[in-house]
Short mmCIF file of C-alpha atoms in Angstrom, two decimals:
data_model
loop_
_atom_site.label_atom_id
_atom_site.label_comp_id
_atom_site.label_asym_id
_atom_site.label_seq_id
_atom_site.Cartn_x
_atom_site.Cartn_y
_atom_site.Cartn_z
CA UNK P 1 10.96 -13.94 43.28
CA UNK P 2 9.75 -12.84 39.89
CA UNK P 3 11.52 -9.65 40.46
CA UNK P 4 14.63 -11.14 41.36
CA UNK P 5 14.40 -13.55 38.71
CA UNK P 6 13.84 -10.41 35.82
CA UNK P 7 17.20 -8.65 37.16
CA UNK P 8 19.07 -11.90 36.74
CA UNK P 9 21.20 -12.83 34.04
CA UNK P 10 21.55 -16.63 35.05
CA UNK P 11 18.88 -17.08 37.55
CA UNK P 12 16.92 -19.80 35.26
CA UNK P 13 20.28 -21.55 34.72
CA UNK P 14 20.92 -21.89 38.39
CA UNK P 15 17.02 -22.91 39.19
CA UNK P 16 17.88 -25.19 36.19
CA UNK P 17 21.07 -27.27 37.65
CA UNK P 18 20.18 -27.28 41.13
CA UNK P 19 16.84 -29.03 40.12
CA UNK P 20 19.20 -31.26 37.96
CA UNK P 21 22.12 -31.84 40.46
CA UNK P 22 18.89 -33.00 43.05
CA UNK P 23 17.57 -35.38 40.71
CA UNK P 24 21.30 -36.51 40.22
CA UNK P 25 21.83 -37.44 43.89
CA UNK P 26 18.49 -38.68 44.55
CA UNK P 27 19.09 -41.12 41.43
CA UNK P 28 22.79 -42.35 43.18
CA UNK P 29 20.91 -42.43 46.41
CA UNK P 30 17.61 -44.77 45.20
CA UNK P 31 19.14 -45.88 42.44
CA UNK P 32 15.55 -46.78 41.26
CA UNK P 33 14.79 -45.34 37.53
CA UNK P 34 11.50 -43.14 38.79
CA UNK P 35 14.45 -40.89 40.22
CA UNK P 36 15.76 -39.95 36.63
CA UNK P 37 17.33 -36.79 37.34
CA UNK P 38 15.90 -35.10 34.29
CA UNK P 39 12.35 -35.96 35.09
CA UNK P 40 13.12 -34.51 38.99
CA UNK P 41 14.90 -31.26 37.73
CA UNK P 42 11.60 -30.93 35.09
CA UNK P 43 9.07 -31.36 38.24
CA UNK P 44 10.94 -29.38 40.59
CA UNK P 45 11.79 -26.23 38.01
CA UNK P 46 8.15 -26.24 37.81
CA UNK P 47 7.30 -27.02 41.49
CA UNK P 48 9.77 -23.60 42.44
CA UNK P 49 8.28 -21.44 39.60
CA UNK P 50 4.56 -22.30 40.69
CA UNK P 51 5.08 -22.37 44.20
CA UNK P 52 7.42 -18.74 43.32
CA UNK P 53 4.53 -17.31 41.47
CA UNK P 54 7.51 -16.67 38.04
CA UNK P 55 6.09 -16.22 34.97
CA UNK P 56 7.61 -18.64 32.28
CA UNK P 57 8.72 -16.15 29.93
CA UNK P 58 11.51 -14.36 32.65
CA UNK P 59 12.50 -17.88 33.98
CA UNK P 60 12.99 -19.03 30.03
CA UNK P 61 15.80 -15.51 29.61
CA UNK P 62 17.32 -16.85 32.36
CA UNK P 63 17.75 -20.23 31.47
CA UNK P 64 17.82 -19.78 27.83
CA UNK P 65 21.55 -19.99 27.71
CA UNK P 66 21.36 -23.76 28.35
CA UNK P 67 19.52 -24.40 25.30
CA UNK P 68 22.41 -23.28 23.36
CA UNK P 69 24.65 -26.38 24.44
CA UNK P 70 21.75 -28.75 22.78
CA UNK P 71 22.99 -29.37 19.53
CA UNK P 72 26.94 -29.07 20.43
CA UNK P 73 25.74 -32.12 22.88
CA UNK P 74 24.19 -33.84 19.96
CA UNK P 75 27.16 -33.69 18.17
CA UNK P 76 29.56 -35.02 20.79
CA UNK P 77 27.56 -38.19 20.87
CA UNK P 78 29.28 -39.20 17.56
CA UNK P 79 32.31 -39.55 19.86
CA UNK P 80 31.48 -43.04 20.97
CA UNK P 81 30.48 -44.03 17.66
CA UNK P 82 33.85 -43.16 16.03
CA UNK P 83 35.09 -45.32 18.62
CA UNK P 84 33.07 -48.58 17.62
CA UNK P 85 33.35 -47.59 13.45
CA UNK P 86 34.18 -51.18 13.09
CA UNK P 87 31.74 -52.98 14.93
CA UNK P 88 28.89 -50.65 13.01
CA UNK P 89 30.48 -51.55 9.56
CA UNK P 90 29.97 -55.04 10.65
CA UNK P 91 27.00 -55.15 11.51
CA UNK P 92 25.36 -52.72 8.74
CA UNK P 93 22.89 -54.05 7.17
CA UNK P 94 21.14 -55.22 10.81
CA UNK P 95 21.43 -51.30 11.67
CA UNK P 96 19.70 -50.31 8.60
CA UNK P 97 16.71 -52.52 9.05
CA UNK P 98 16.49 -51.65 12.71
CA UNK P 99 16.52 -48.14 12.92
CA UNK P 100 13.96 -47.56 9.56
CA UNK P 101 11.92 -50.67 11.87
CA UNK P 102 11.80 -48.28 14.61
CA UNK P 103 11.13 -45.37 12.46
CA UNK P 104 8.13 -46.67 10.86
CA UNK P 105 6.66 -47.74 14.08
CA UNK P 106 6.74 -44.74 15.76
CA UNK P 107 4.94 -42.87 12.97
CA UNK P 108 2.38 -45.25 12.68
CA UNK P 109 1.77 -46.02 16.32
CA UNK P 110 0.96 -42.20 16.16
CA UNK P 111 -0.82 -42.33 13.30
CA UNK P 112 -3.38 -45.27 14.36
CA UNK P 113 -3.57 -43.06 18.10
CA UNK P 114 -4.51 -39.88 16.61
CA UNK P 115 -7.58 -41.67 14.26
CA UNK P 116 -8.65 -43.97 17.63
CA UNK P 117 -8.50 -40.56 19.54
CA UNK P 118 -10.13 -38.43 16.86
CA UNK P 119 -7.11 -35.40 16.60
CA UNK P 120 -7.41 -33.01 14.46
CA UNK P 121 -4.58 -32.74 11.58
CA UNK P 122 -1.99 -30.31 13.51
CA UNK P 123 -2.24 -31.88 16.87
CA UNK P 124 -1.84 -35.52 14.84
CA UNK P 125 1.55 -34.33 13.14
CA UNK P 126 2.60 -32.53 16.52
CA UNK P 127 3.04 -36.12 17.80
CA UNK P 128 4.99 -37.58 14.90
CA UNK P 129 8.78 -36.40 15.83
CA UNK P 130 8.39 -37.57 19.43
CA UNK P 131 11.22 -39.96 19.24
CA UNK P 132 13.95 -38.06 17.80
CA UNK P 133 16.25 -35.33 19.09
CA UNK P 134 14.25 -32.48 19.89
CA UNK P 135 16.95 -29.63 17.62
CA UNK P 136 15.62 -31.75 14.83
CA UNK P 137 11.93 -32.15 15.93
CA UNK P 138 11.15 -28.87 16.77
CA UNK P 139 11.82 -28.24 13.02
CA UNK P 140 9.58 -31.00 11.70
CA UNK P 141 6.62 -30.05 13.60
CA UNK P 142 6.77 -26.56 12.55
CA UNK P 143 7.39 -27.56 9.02
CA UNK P 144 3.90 -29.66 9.13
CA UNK P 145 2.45 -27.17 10.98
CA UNK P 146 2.41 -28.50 14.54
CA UNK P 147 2.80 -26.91 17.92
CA UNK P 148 6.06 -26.46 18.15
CA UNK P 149 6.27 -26.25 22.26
CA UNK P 150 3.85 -29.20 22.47
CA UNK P 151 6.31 -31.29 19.96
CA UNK P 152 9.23 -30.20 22.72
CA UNK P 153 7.30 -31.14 25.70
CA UNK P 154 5.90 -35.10 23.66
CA UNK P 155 9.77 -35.20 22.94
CA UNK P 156 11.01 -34.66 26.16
CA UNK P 157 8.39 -37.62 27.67
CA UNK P 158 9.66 -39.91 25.42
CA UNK P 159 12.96 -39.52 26.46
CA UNK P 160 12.37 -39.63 29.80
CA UNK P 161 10.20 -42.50 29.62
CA UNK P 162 12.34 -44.67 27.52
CA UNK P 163 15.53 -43.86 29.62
CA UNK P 164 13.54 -45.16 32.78
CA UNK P 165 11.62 -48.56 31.58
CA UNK P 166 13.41 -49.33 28.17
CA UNK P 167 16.36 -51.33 30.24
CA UNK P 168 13.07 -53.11 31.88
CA UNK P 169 11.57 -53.82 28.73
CA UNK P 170 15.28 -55.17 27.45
CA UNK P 171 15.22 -57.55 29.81
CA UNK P 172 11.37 -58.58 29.86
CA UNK P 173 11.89 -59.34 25.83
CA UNK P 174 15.17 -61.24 26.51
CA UNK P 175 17.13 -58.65 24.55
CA UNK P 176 20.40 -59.17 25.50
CA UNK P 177 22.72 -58.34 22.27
CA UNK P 178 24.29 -54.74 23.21
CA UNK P 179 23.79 -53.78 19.73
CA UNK P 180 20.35 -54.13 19.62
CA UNK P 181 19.95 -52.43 22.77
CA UNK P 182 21.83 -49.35 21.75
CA UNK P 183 19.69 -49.19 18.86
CA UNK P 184 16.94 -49.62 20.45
CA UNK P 185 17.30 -46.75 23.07
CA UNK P 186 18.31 -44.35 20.35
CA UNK P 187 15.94 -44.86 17.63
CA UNK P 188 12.79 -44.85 20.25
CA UNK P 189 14.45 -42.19 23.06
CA UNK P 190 16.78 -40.15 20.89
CA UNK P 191 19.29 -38.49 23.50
CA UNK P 192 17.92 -39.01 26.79
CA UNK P 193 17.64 -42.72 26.11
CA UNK P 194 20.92 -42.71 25.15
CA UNK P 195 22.48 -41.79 28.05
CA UNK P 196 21.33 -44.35 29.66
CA UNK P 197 22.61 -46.69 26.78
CA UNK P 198 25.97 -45.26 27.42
CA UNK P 199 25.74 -46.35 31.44
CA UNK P 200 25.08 -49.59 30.17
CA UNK P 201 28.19 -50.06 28.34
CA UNK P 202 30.09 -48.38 25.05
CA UNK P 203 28.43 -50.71 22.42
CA UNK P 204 24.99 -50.09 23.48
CA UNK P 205 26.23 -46.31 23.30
CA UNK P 206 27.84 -46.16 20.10
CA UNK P 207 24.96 -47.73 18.41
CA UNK P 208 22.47 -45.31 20.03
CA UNK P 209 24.24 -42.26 18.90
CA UNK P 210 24.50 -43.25 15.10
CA UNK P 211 20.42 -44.37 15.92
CA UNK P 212 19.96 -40.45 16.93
CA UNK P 213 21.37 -39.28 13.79
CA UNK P 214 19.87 -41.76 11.60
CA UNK P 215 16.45 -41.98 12.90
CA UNK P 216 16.27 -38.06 12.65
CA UNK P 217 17.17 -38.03 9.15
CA UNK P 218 15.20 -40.81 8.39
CA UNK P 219 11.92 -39.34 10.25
CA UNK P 220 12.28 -36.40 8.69
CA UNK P 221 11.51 -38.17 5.25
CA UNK P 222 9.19 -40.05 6.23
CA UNK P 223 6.85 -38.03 8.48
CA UNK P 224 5.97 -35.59 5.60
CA UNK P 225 4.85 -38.71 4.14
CA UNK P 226 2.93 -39.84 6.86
CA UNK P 227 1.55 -36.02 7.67
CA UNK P 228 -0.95 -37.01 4.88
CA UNK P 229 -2.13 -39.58 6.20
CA UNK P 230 -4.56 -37.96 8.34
#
């Protein structure tokens, strides 16, 4: 399999969408949130490559290509937000507050963590972009000095996790106000999160695309900040 793999221009791709595409049906078929088809594709890329005996590095020039399309995806999510311009105008000043809310807590949620669990300096500020887009927090953590691949695999969790329970926490906390929602998804789940905003309706979208943006920027001024902290 590794053999095949090295004399294949797309072979990671293909492992790649299959994996997705499974995750996909089992989701339409369970319809229960532990089926989130990018936490199946992520265990069953791994399952295959394990099970395959294929070294990371020839499945990753395979399915390299796909990496490409992350920040052109990014920027399509400011599609949605175009269309709601109004509604975010409106509702400003709430947007502001929320997203540099969400911000803050993130970095210090980290922050008190890392000093309960006693990390060390670069595995403390390898945590603090886990909540924003991961083309924009793969550069933080290498700007503080992080791991860069940990940072990707932190960011990736958090996505996953808050597109699976963060409608189930909406609805525990009563949080009903699409706005909020949107916001909510984005600033804490940055793009994974926000596609499940968008199934929930185009408000909750809208405002969890401009929370991508904005709680990227914003994290990026504040985490140097925070970065000496500890």
């Amino acid at each position: 399999m590794n053999t095949i793999l090295e004399n294949s221009a797309y072979g990671g791709v293909a492992i790649s969408l299959m994996a997705y595409m499974l995750g996909t049906v089992l989701k339409k078929k369970f319809r229960l949130a532990i089926f989130n088809p990018l936490l199946i594709s992520i265990l069953v890329t791994i399952a295959v490559l394990v099970a395959a005996d294929v070294d990371y590095a020839v499945y990753e020039r395979g399915a390299g290509y796909l990496s490409w399309l992350l920040t052109p995806a990014t920027v399509c999510l400011a599609i949605p937000l175009y269309e709601q311009w109004e509604l975010l105008k409106k509702n400003r000043a709430a947007v502001v507050c929320g997203i540099l809310t969400g911000v803050i807590t993130s970095l210090s949620t980290v922050l008190v963590l890392a000093w309960l669990l006693g990390l060390k300096h670069r595995e403390y500020v390898t945590l603090l972009p886990k909540s924003i887009t991961t083309a924009i927090g793969m550069g933080v953590s290498e700007e503080l000095g992080g791991y860069v691949t940990i940072t990707v695999a932190v960011i990736i969790i958090t996505g996953v996790l808050g597109n699976m329970i963060g409608g189930v926490l909406c609805r525990l906390f009563q949080i009903s106000e699409p706005a909020a929602k949107g916001l909510a998804f984005g600033a804490s789940s940055h793009a994974i999160g926000t596609t499940r905003a968008m199934e929930l309706g185009e408000v909750e979208g809208a405002m969890s695309s401009l929370a991508i943006a904005a709680t990227g920027i914003a994290t990026v001024v504040f985490a140097s900040a925070f970065a000496n902290l500890l």
